[in-house]
Amino acid sequence: MNIEHLKLFIRVAASHNISQAGAELGLSPAVASAHINKLEEGLGVRLIHRTTRKVSLTEEGKDFLPYAENVLSSVDAACASVGVGNSLPSGTLRVSASASFGRMHLVPALKGFLSSYPDLNVDLRLSDSIIDMVEGGFDIAIRIAELKDSTLVARKLAPDNRIICASPDYIKQYGEPTSPQDLINHRCISLLGLEHWRFKGPSGEQVVKVQGHFRTDNGEAVRDACTNGIGIAISSTWSVYQQLQKGELVQILEDYPLMSDTAVWAVYPSSRLLAPKVRAFIDYYSQCFSAPLYWDKGASDDAS
């Protein structure tokens, strides 16, 4: 398979124009069209729909695109390892992240990242579901969890500090619990799959099965419901630091820290070389989230 043909195909997928994609690579329209034909013949499938107005990818072309991008990323990584090729990463970086964290902390810092790497495009997909990185053709994923998948390589970007919080209105109406066991008599907001809250107390681990009137699978919904006085919730400081600063939420049960081994991780498949664009993304956001974390600083400043 010809690497130059893959480069052209990726440009065509982005521009929807064979002549324009060819011109970007110094090819005439006729030569560019011939290269695409050769790629399709070699694969035995049609990758592109051609009309007089524009071109578009076939279903096979859409399936093939992320793998073509991965091949070029591997070539770039191999060249970079021996000091060959473009010193700045280029191409498309496919990133998956949780919806809440992505909107709050990845997107605001994205302008600086793209300014540092003008030849790089970012395809960011936000979802609270765990995706299959290889199947989806992703270069990197930002996950906030305890990592258990041994097929992934991970780099810790930041701790995920979780606290118990409530709104002043809730505390005024229902009172403030002074121990984890008191939560049994309170309205608690549950994140789906996290109904058992584990605390570290003076006598060891304490586990409380909480209950309440509201359960959801979305972290932002938990935060907003807690802010509106619906109940007590577990929240990550990166999610609620603004509400803590404004006094819309307060931390409770500070003497009983949660037992949690979660963190903010950048992960990528172990079978894949660390492409320059992936390394650039990890290094950039590691610097953005370097200690002291701005979201934890905001929470502690408010508490003091």
PDB file of N, CA and C in Angstrom, residues 161-249:
ATOM      1  N   ASN A 161     -10.011  14.359  42.623  1.00  0.00           N
ATOM      2  CA  ASN A 161     -10.379  14.498  44.028  1.00  0.00           C
ATOM      3  C   ASN A 161     -11.896  14.622  44.151  1.00  0.00           C
ATOM      4  N   ARG A 162     -12.489  13.666  44.868  1.00  0.00           N
ATOM      5  CA  ARG A 162     -13.932  13.649  45.015  1.00  0.00           C
ATOM      6  C   ARG A 162     -14.332  13.997  46.445  1.00  0.00           C
ATOM      7  N   ILE A 163     -15.405  14.743  46.563  1.00  0.00           N
ATOM      8  CA  ILE A 163     -15.865  15.206  47.870  1.00  0.00           C
ATOM      9  C   ILE A 163     -17.369  14.985  47.986  1.00  0.00           C
ATOM     10  N   ILE A 164     -17.867  15.084  49.231  1.00  0.00           N
ATOM     11  CA  ILE A 164     -19.302  15.076  49.487  1.00  0.00           C
ATOM     12  C   ILE A 164     -19.744  16.528  49.635  1.00  0.00           C
ATOM     13  N   CYS A 165     -20.791  16.895  48.916  1.00  0.00           N
ATOM     14  CA  CYS A 165     -21.215  18.291  48.994  1.00  0.00           C
ATOM     15  C   CYS A 165     -22.739  18.402  48.994  1.00  0.00           C
ATOM     16  N   ALA A 166     -23.194  19.576  49.390  1.00  0.00           N
ATOM     17  CA  ALA A 166     -24.623  19.866  49.443  1.00  0.00           C
ATOM     18  C   ALA A 166     -24.802  21.370  49.307  1.00  0.00           C
ATOM     19  N   SER A 167     -26.003  21.778  48.988  1.00  0.00           N
ATOM     20  CA  SER A 167     -26.271  23.214  48.883  1.00  0.00           C
ATOM     21  C   SER A 167     -26.622  23.773  50.257  1.00  0.00           C
ATOM     22  N   PRO A 168     -26.365  25.060  50.495  1.00  0.00           N
ATOM     23  CA  PRO A 168     -26.768  25.669  51.773  1.00  0.00           C
ATOM     24  C   PRO A 168     -28.268  25.526  52.039  1.00  0.00           C
ATOM     25  N   ASP A 169     -29.088  25.589  50.979  1.00  0.00           N
ATOM     26  CA  ASP A 169     -30.535  25.450  51.170  1.00  0.00           C
ATOM     27  C   ASP A 169     -30.897  24.053  51.671  1.00  0.00           C
ATOM     28  N   TYR A 170     -30.227  23.039  51.125  1.00  0.00           N
ATOM     29  CA  TYR A 170     -30.511  21.676  51.592  1.00  0.00           C
ATOM     30  C   TYR A 170     -30.136  21.541  53.065  1.00  0.00           C
ATOM     31  N   ILE A 171     -28.963  22.021  53.431  1.00  0.00           N
ATOM     32  CA  ILE A 171     -28.503  21.905  54.820  1.00  0.00           C
ATOM     33  C   ILE A 171     -29.445  22.648  55.760  1.00  0.00           C
ATOM     34  N   LYS A 172     -29.935  23.812  55.307  1.00  0.00           N
ATOM     35  CA  LYS A 172     -30.853  24.592  56.137  1.00  0.00           C
ATOM     36  C   LYS A 172     -32.148  23.830  56.361  1.00  0.00           C
ATOM     37  N   GLN A 173     -32.607  23.101  55.349  1.00  0.00           N
ATOM     38  CA  GLN A 173     -33.885  22.400  55.459  1.00  0.00           C
ATOM     39  C   GLN A 173     -33.764  21.057  56.170  1.00  0.00           C
ATOM     40  N   TYR A 174     -32.665  20.316  55.896  1.00  0.00           N
ATOM     41  CA  TYR A 174     -32.564  18.946  56.402  1.00  0.00           C
ATOM     42  C   TYR A 174     -31.445  18.743  57.421  1.00  0.00           C
ATOM     43  N   GLY A 175     -30.621  19.737  57.622  1.00  0.00           N
ATOM     44  CA  GLY A 175     -29.504  19.589  58.545  1.00  0.00           C
ATOM     45  C   GLY A 175     -28.278  19.001  57.862  1.00  0.00           C
ATOM     46  N   GLU A 176     -27.147  19.072  58.558  1.00  0.00           N
ATOM     47  CA  GLU A 176     -25.885  18.588  57.987  1.00  0.00           C
ATOM     48  C   GLU A 176     -25.471  17.282  58.663  1.00  0.00           C
ATOM     49  N   PRO A 177     -25.206  16.238  57.890  1.00  0.00           N
ATOM     50  CA  PRO A 177     -24.745  14.979  58.499  1.00  0.00           C
ATOM     51  C   PRO A 177     -23.371  15.168  59.122  1.00  0.00           C
ATOM     52  N   THR A 178     -23.127  14.496  60.237  1.00  0.00           N
ATOM     53  CA  THR A 178     -21.831  14.609  60.911  1.00  0.00           C
ATOM     54  C   THR A 178     -21.003  13.337  60.792  1.00  0.00           C
ATOM     55  N   SER A 179     -21.599  12.272  60.244  1.00  0.00           N
ATOM     56  CA  SER A 179     -20.871  11.027  60.014  1.00  0.00           C
ATOM     57  C   SER A 179     -21.468  10.338  58.791  1.00  0.00           C
ATOM     58  N   PRO A 180     -20.721   9.435  58.168  1.00  0.00           N
ATOM     59  CA  PRO A 180     -21.267   8.735  57.002  1.00  0.00           C
ATOM     60  C   PRO A 180     -22.579   8.013  57.283  1.00  0.00           C
ATOM     61  N   GLN A 181     -22.730   7.432  58.479  1.00  0.00           N
ATOM     62  CA  GLN A 181     -23.959   6.709  58.798  1.00  0.00           C
ATOM     63  C   GLN A 181     -25.185   7.611  58.795  1.00  0.00           C
ATOM     64  N   ASP A 182     -24.976   8.914  59.043  1.00  0.00           N
ATOM     65  CA  ASP A 182     -26.101   9.852  59.014  1.00  0.00           C
ATOM     66  C   ASP A 182     -26.719   9.956  57.630  1.00  0.00           C
ATOM     67  N   LEU A 183     -25.948   9.591  56.597  1.00  0.00           N
ATOM     68  CA  LEU A 183     -26.458   9.713  55.227  1.00  0.00           C
ATOM     69  C   LEU A 183     -27.655   8.813  54.973  1.00  0.00           C
ATOM     70  N   ILE A 184     -27.785   7.763  55.774  1.00  0.00           N
ATOM     71  CA  ILE A 184     -28.927   6.848  55.619  1.00  0.00           C
ATOM     72  C   ILE A 184     -30.244   7.594  55.792  1.00  0.00           C
ATOM     73  N   ASN A 185     -30.230   8.641  56.600  1.00  0.00           N
ATOM     74  CA  ASN A 185     -31.450   9.407  56.868  1.00  0.00           C
ATOM     75  C   ASN A 185     -31.548  10.660  55.999  1.00  0.00           C
ATOM     76  N   HIS A 186     -30.699  10.755  54.976  1.00  0.00           N
ATOM     77  CA  HIS A 186     -30.710  11.932  54.098  1.00  0.00           C
ATOM     78  C   HIS A 186     -31.071  11.547  52.671  1.00  0.00           C
ATOM     79  N   ARG A 187     -31.436  12.553  51.910  1.00  0.00           N
ATOM     80  CA  ARG A 187     -31.696  12.385  50.479  1.00  0.00           C
ATOM     81  C   ARG A 187     -30.368  12.516  49.737  1.00  0.00           C
ATOM     82  N   CYS A 188     -29.968  11.462  49.083  1.00  0.00           N
ATOM     83  CA  CYS A 188     -28.689  11.467  48.367  1.00  0.00           C
ATOM     84  C   CYS A 188     -28.938  11.307  46.867  1.00  0.00           C
ATOM     85  N   ILE A 189     -28.115  11.960  46.095  1.00  0.00           N
ATOM     86  CA  ILE A 189     -28.192  11.889  44.637  1.00  0.00           C
ATOM     87  C   ILE A 189     -27.173  10.863  44.173  1.00  0.00           C
ATOM     88  N   SER A 190     -27.633   9.884  43.428  1.00  0.00           N
ATOM     89  CA  SER A 190     -26.748   8.786  43.027  1.00  0.00           C
ATOM     90  C   SER A 190     -26.373   8.898  41.561  1.00  0.00           C
ATOM     91  N   LEU A 191     -25.087   8.736  41.313  1.00  0.00           N
ATOM     92  CA  LEU A 191     -24.634   8.520  39.945  1.00  0.00           C
ATOM     93  C   LEU A 191     -24.785   7.037  39.665  1.00  0.00           C
ATOM     94  N   LEU A 192     -25.369   6.706  38.535  1.00  0.00           N
ATOM     95  CA  LEU A 192     -25.663   5.315  38.222  1.00  0.00           C
ATOM     96  C   LEU A 192     -24.424   4.442  38.400  1.00  0.00           C
ATOM     97  N   GLY A 193     -24.548   3.389  39.193  1.00  0.00           N
ATOM     98  CA  GLY A 193     -23.432   2.496  39.460  1.00  0.00           C
ATOM     99  C   GLY A 193     -22.609   2.891  40.668  1.00  0.00           C
ATOM    100  N   LEU A 194     -22.966   4.015  41.303  1.00  0.00           N
ATOM    101  CA  LEU A 194     -22.212   4.488  42.471  1.00  0.00           C
ATOM    102  C   LEU A 194     -23.170   4.728  43.633  1.00  0.00           C
ATOM    103  N   GLU A 195     -23.890   3.674  43.988  1.00  0.00           N
ATOM    104  CA  GLU A 195     -24.850   3.789  45.095  1.00  0.00           C
ATOM    105  C   GLU A 195     -24.229   3.452  46.447  1.00  0.00           C
ATOM    106  N   HIS A 196     -23.077   2.792  46.447  1.00  0.00           N
ATOM    107  CA  HIS A 196     -22.366   2.497  47.692  1.00  0.00           C
ATOM    108  C   HIS A 196     -21.209   3.486  47.848  1.00  0.00           C
ATOM    109  N   TRP A 197     -21.275   4.313  48.882  1.00  0.00           N
ATOM    110  CA  TRP A 197     -20.246   5.332  49.126  1.00  0.00           C
ATOM    111  C   TRP A 197     -19.284   4.817  50.184  1.00  0.00           C
ATOM    112  N   ARG A 198     -18.006   4.854  49.861  1.00  0.00           N
ATOM    113  CA  ARG A 198     -16.975   4.295  50.742  1.00  0.00           C
ATOM    114  C   ARG A 198     -16.149   5.417  51.375  1.00  0.00           C
ATOM    115  N   PHE A 199     -16.078   5.396  52.689  1.00  0.00           N
ATOM    116  CA  PHE A 199     -15.379   6.430  53.436  1.00  0.00           C
ATOM    117  C   PHE A 199     -14.223   5.834  54.235  1.00  0.00           C
ATOM    118  N   LYS A 200     -13.238   6.664  54.467  1.00  0.00           N
ATOM    119  CA  LYS A 200     -12.125   6.299  55.338  1.00  0.00           C
ATOM    120  C   LYS A 200     -12.320   7.019  56.667  1.00  0.00           C
ATOM    121  N   GLY A 201     -12.628   6.265  57.697  1.00  0.00           N
ATOM    122  CA  GLY A 201     -12.883   6.856  59.003  1.00  0.00           C
ATOM    123  C   GLY A 201     -11.831   6.467  60.016  1.00  0.00           C
ATOM    124  N   PRO A 202     -11.947   6.959  61.237  1.00  0.00           N
ATOM    125  CA  PRO A 202     -10.976   6.651  62.303  1.00  0.00           C
ATOM    126  C   PRO A 202     -10.844   5.156  62.569  1.00  0.00           C
ATOM    127  N   SER A 203     -11.941   4.411  62.382  1.00  0.00           N
ATOM    128  CA  SER A 203     -11.905   2.973  62.666  1.00  0.00           C
ATOM    129  C   SER A 203     -11.789   2.133  61.402  1.00  0.00           C
ATOM    130  N   GLY A 204     -11.465   2.760  60.291  1.00  0.00           N
ATOM    131  CA  GLY A 204     -11.313   2.023  59.044  1.00  0.00           C
ATOM    132  C   GLY A 204     -12.375   2.376  58.016  1.00  0.00           C
ATOM    133  N   GLU A 205     -12.537   1.513  57.041  1.00  0.00           N
ATOM    134  CA  GLU A 205     -13.475   1.779  55.950  1.00  0.00           C
ATOM    135  C   GLU A 205     -14.921   1.689  56.416  1.00  0.00           C
ATOM    136  N   GLN A 206     -15.727   2.637  55.956  1.00  0.00           N
ATOM    137  CA  GLN A 206     -17.162   2.611  56.210  1.00  0.00           C
ATOM    138  C   GLN A 206     -17.876   2.677  54.858  1.00  0.00           C
ATOM    139  N   VAL A 207     -18.813   1.781  54.655  1.00  0.00           N
ATOM    140  CA  VAL A 207     -19.569   1.731  53.404  1.00  0.00           C
ATOM    141  C   VAL A 207     -21.034   2.034  53.698  1.00  0.00           C
ATOM    142  N   VAL A 208     -21.577   2.979  52.968  1.00  0.00           N
ATOM    143  CA  VAL A 208     -22.974   3.371  53.163  1.00  0.00           C
ATOM    144  C   VAL A 208     -23.706   3.231  51.833  1.00  0.00           C
ATOM    145  N   LYS A 209     -24.813   2.490  51.841  1.00  0.00           N
ATOM    146  CA  LYS A 209     -25.665   2.416  50.663  1.00  0.00           C
ATOM    147  C   LYS A 209     -26.671   3.547  50.760  1.00  0.00           C
ATOM    148  N   VAL A 210     -26.527   4.519  49.859  1.00  0.00           N
ATOM    149  CA  VAL A 210     -27.350   5.717  49.941  1.00  0.00           C
ATOM    150  C   VAL A 210     -28.631   5.547  49.129  1.00  0.00           C
ATOM    151  N   GLN A 211     -29.596   6.406  49.436  1.00  0.00           N
ATOM    152  CA  GLN A 211     -30.847   6.404  48.695  1.00  0.00           C
ATOM    153  C   GLN A 211     -31.383   7.824  48.638  1.00  0.00           C
ATOM    154  N   GLY A 212     -32.243   8.049  47.682  1.00  0.00           N
ATOM    155  CA  GLY A 212     -32.825   9.380  47.519  1.00  0.00           C
ATOM    156  C   GLY A 212     -33.878   9.341  46.429  1.00  0.00           C
ATOM    157  N   HIS A 213     -34.255  10.524  45.966  1.00  0.00           N
ATOM    158  CA  HIS A 213     -35.321  10.634  44.971  1.00  0.00           C
ATOM    159  C   HIS A 213     -34.796  10.831  43.553  1.00  0.00           C
ATOM    160  N   PHE A 214     -33.467  10.893  43.403  1.00  0.00           N
ATOM    161  CA  PHE A 214     -32.938  11.192  42.064  1.00  0.00           C
ATOM    162  C   PHE A 214     -31.674  10.398  41.811  1.00  0.00           C
ATOM    163  N   ARG A 215     -31.665   9.734  40.653  1.00  0.00           N
ATOM    164  CA  ARG A 215     -30.489   9.003  40.199  1.00  0.00           C
ATOM    165  C   ARG A 215     -30.289   9.305  38.718  1.00  0.00           C
ATOM    166  N   THR A 216     -29.032   9.418  38.265  1.00  0.00           N
ATOM    167  CA  THR A 216     -28.759   9.766  36.878  1.00  0.00           C
ATOM    168  C   THR A 216     -27.436   9.153  36.439  1.00  0.00           C
ATOM    169  N   ASP A 217     -27.214   9.143  35.129  1.00  0.00           N
ATOM    170  CA  ASP A 217     -25.947   8.625  34.597  1.00  0.00           C
ATOM    171  C   ASP A 217     -25.030   9.740  34.133  1.00  0.00           C
ATOM    172  N   ASN A 218     -25.356  10.995  34.498  1.00  0.00           N
ATOM    173  CA  ASN A 218     -24.596  12.148  34.021  1.00  0.00           C
ATOM    174  C   ASN A 218     -24.064  12.968  35.186  1.00  0.00           C
ATOM    175  N   GLY A 219     -22.754  13.221  35.187  1.00  0.00           N
ATOM    176  CA  GLY A 219     -22.137  13.945  36.289  1.00  0.00           C
ATOM    177  C   GLY A 219     -22.597  15.385  36.408  1.00  0.00           C
ATOM    178  N   GLU A 220     -22.833  16.043  35.286  1.00  0.00           N
ATOM    179  CA  GLU A 220     -23.315  17.420  35.343  1.00  0.00           C
ATOM    180  C   GLU A 220     -24.715  17.493  35.940  1.00  0.00           C
ATOM    181  N   ALA A 221     -25.537  16.492  35.636  1.00  0.00           N
ATOM    182  CA  ALA A 221     -26.884  16.454  36.210  1.00  0.00           C
ATOM    183  C   ALA A 221     -26.811  16.272  37.725  1.00  0.00           C
ATOM    184  N   VAL A 222     -25.858  15.447  38.197  1.00  0.00           N
ATOM    185  CA  VAL A 222     -25.656  15.281  39.640  1.00  0.00           C
ATOM    186  C   VAL A 222     -25.305  16.618  40.276  1.00  0.00           C
ATOM    187  N   ARG A 223     -24.341  17.309  39.672  1.00  0.00           N
ATOM    188  CA  ARG A 223     -23.900  18.609  40.214  1.00  0.00           C
ATOM    189  C   ARG A 223     -25.047  19.613  40.243  1.00  0.00           C
ATOM    190  N   ASP A 224     -25.784  19.718  39.146  1.00  0.00           N
ATOM    191  CA  ASP A 224     -26.849  20.715  39.067  1.00  0.00           C
ATOM    192  C   ASP A 224     -27.986  20.392  40.026  1.00  0.00           C
ATOM    193  N   ALA A 225     -28.310  19.110  40.162  1.00  0.00           N
ATOM    194  CA  ALA A 225     -29.362  18.719  41.105  1.00  0.00           C
ATOM    195  C   ALA A 225     -28.941  19.025  42.533  1.00  0.00           C
ATOM    196  N   CYS A 226     -27.674  18.780  42.830  1.00  0.00           N
ATOM    197  CA  CYS A 226     -27.154  19.080  44.171  1.00  0.00           C
ATOM    198  C   CYS A 226     -27.207  20.589  44.435  1.00  0.00           C
ATOM    199  N   THR A 227     -26.816  21.363  43.447  1.00  0.00           N
ATOM    200  CA  THR A 227     -26.842  22.822  43.584  1.00  0.00           C
ATOM    201  C   THR A 227     -28.260  23.332  43.813  1.00  0.00           C
ATOM    202  N   ASN A 228     -29.229  22.648  43.207  1.00  0.00           N
ATOM    203  CA  ASN A 228     -30.629  23.057  43.351  1.00  0.00           C
ATOM    204  C   ASN A 228     -31.295  22.507  44.613  1.00  0.00           C
ATOM    205  N   GLY A 229     -30.517  21.865  45.493  1.00  0.00           N
ATOM    206  CA  GLY A 229     -31.036  21.446  46.781  1.00  0.00           C
ATOM    207  C   GLY A 229     -31.795  20.138  46.789  1.00  0.00           C
ATOM    208  N   ILE A 230     -31.620  19.327  45.731  1.00  0.00           N
ATOM    209  CA  ILE A 230     -32.356  18.058  45.676  1.00  0.00           C
ATOM    210  C   ILE A 230     -31.776  17.029  46.640  1.00  0.00           C
ATOM    211  N   GLY A 231     -30.482  17.129  46.916  1.00  0.00           N
ATOM    212  CA  GLY A 231     -29.887  16.172  47.834  1.00  0.00           C
ATOM    213  C   GLY A 231     -28.393  16.347  47.981  1.00  0.00           C
ATOM    214  N   ILE A 232     -27.783  15.394  48.671  1.00  0.00           N
ATOM    215  CA  ILE A 232     -26.340  15.357  48.904  1.00  0.00           C
ATOM    216  C   ILE A 232     -25.702  14.496  47.808  1.00  0.00           C
ATOM    217  N   ALA A 233     -24.502  14.883  47.374  1.00  0.00           N
ATOM    218  CA  ALA A 233     -23.908  14.164  46.251  1.00  0.00           C
ATOM    219  C   ALA A 233     -22.397  14.014  46.409  1.00  0.00           C
ATOM    220  N   ILE A 234     -21.860  12.999  45.738  1.00  0.00           N
ATOM    221  CA  ILE A 234     -20.423  12.901  45.507  1.00  0.00           C
ATOM    222  C   ILE A 234     -20.125  13.641  44.205  1.00  0.00           C
ATOM    223  N   SER A 235     -19.145  14.525  44.244  1.00  0.00           N
ATOM    224  CA  SER A 235     -18.761  15.240  43.037  1.00  0.00           C
ATOM    225  C   SER A 235     -17.252  15.406  42.988  1.00  0.00           C
ATOM    226  N   SER A 236     -16.720  15.440  41.790  1.00  0.00           N
ATOM    227  CA  SER A 236     -15.299  15.730  41.598  1.00  0.00           C
ATOM    228  C   SER A 236     -15.077  17.234  41.717  1.00  0.00           C
ATOM    229  N   THR A 237     -13.964  17.616  42.330  1.00  0.00           N
ATOM    230  CA  THR A 237     -13.712  19.044  42.499  1.00  0.00           C
ATOM    231  C   THR A 237     -13.565  19.756  41.157  1.00  0.00           C
ATOM    232  N   TRP A 238     -13.102  19.028  40.108  1.00  0.00           N
ATOM    233  CA  TRP A 238     -13.007  19.682  38.806  1.00  0.00           C
ATOM    234  C   TRP A 238     -14.382  20.042  38.259  1.00  0.00           C
ATOM    235  N   SER A 239     -15.423  19.374  38.754  1.00  0.00           N
ATOM    236  CA  SER A 239     -16.777  19.640  38.282  1.00  0.00           C
ATOM    237  C   SER A 239     -17.486  20.720  39.081  1.00  0.00           C
ATOM    238  N   VAL A 240     -17.200  20.806  40.404  1.00  0.00           N
ATOM    239  CA  VAL A 240     -17.984  21.692  41.272  1.00  0.00           C
ATOM    240  C   VAL A 240     -17.193  22.871  41.816  1.00  0.00           C
ATOM    241  N   TYR A 241     -15.959  23.073  41.366  1.00  0.00           N
ATOM    242  CA  TYR A 241     -15.134  24.116  41.993  1.00  0.00           C
ATOM    243  C   TYR A 241     -15.743  25.511  41.850  1.00  0.00           C
ATOM    244  N   GLN A 242     -16.421  25.776  40.741  1.00  0.00           N
ATOM    245  CA  GLN A 242     -17.037  27.089  40.563  1.00  0.00           C
ATOM    246  C   GLN A 242     -18.197  27.284  41.527  1.00  0.00           C
ATOM    247  N   GLN A 243     -18.978  26.236  41.743  1.00  0.00           N
ATOM    248  CA  GLN A 243     -20.097  26.328  42.692  1.00  0.00           C
ATOM    249  C   GLN A 243     -19.588  26.483  44.125  1.00  0.00           C
ATOM    250  N   LEU A 244     -18.467  25.837  44.436  1.00  0.00           N
ATOM    251  CA  LEU A 244     -17.864  26.002  45.757  1.00  0.00           C
ATOM    252  C   LEU A 244     -17.371  27.433  45.956  1.00  0.00           C
ATOM    253  N   GLN A 245     -16.747  27.994  44.927  1.00  0.00           N
ATOM    254  CA  GLN A 245     -16.254  29.366  45.011  1.00  0.00           C
ATOM    255  C   GLN A 245     -17.389  30.364  45.237  1.00  0.00           C
ATOM    256  N   LYS A 246     -18.526  30.115  44.577  1.00  0.00           N
ATOM    257  CA  LYS A 246     -19.664  31.031  44.670  1.00  0.00           C
ATOM    258  C   LYS A 246     -20.501  30.797  45.927  1.00  0.00           C
ATOM    259  N   GLY A 247     -20.223  29.716  46.651  1.00  0.00           N
ATOM    260  CA  GLY A 247     -21.013  29.402  47.831  1.00  0.00           C
ATOM    261  C   GLY A 247     -22.311  28.697  47.515  1.00  0.00           C
ATOM    262  N   GLU A 248     -22.492  28.260  46.272  1.00  0.00           N
ATOM    263  CA  GLU A 248     -23.705  27.540  45.887  1.00  0.00           C
ATOM    264  C   GLU A 248     -23.682  26.106  46.403  1.00  0.00           C
ATOM    265  N   LEU A 249     -22.474  25.581  46.674  1.00  0.00           N
ATOM    266  CA  LEU A 249     -22.282  24.276  47.285  1.00  0.00           C
ATOM    267  C   LEU A 249     -21.264  24.403  48.399  1.00  0.00           C
TER     268      LEU A 249
END
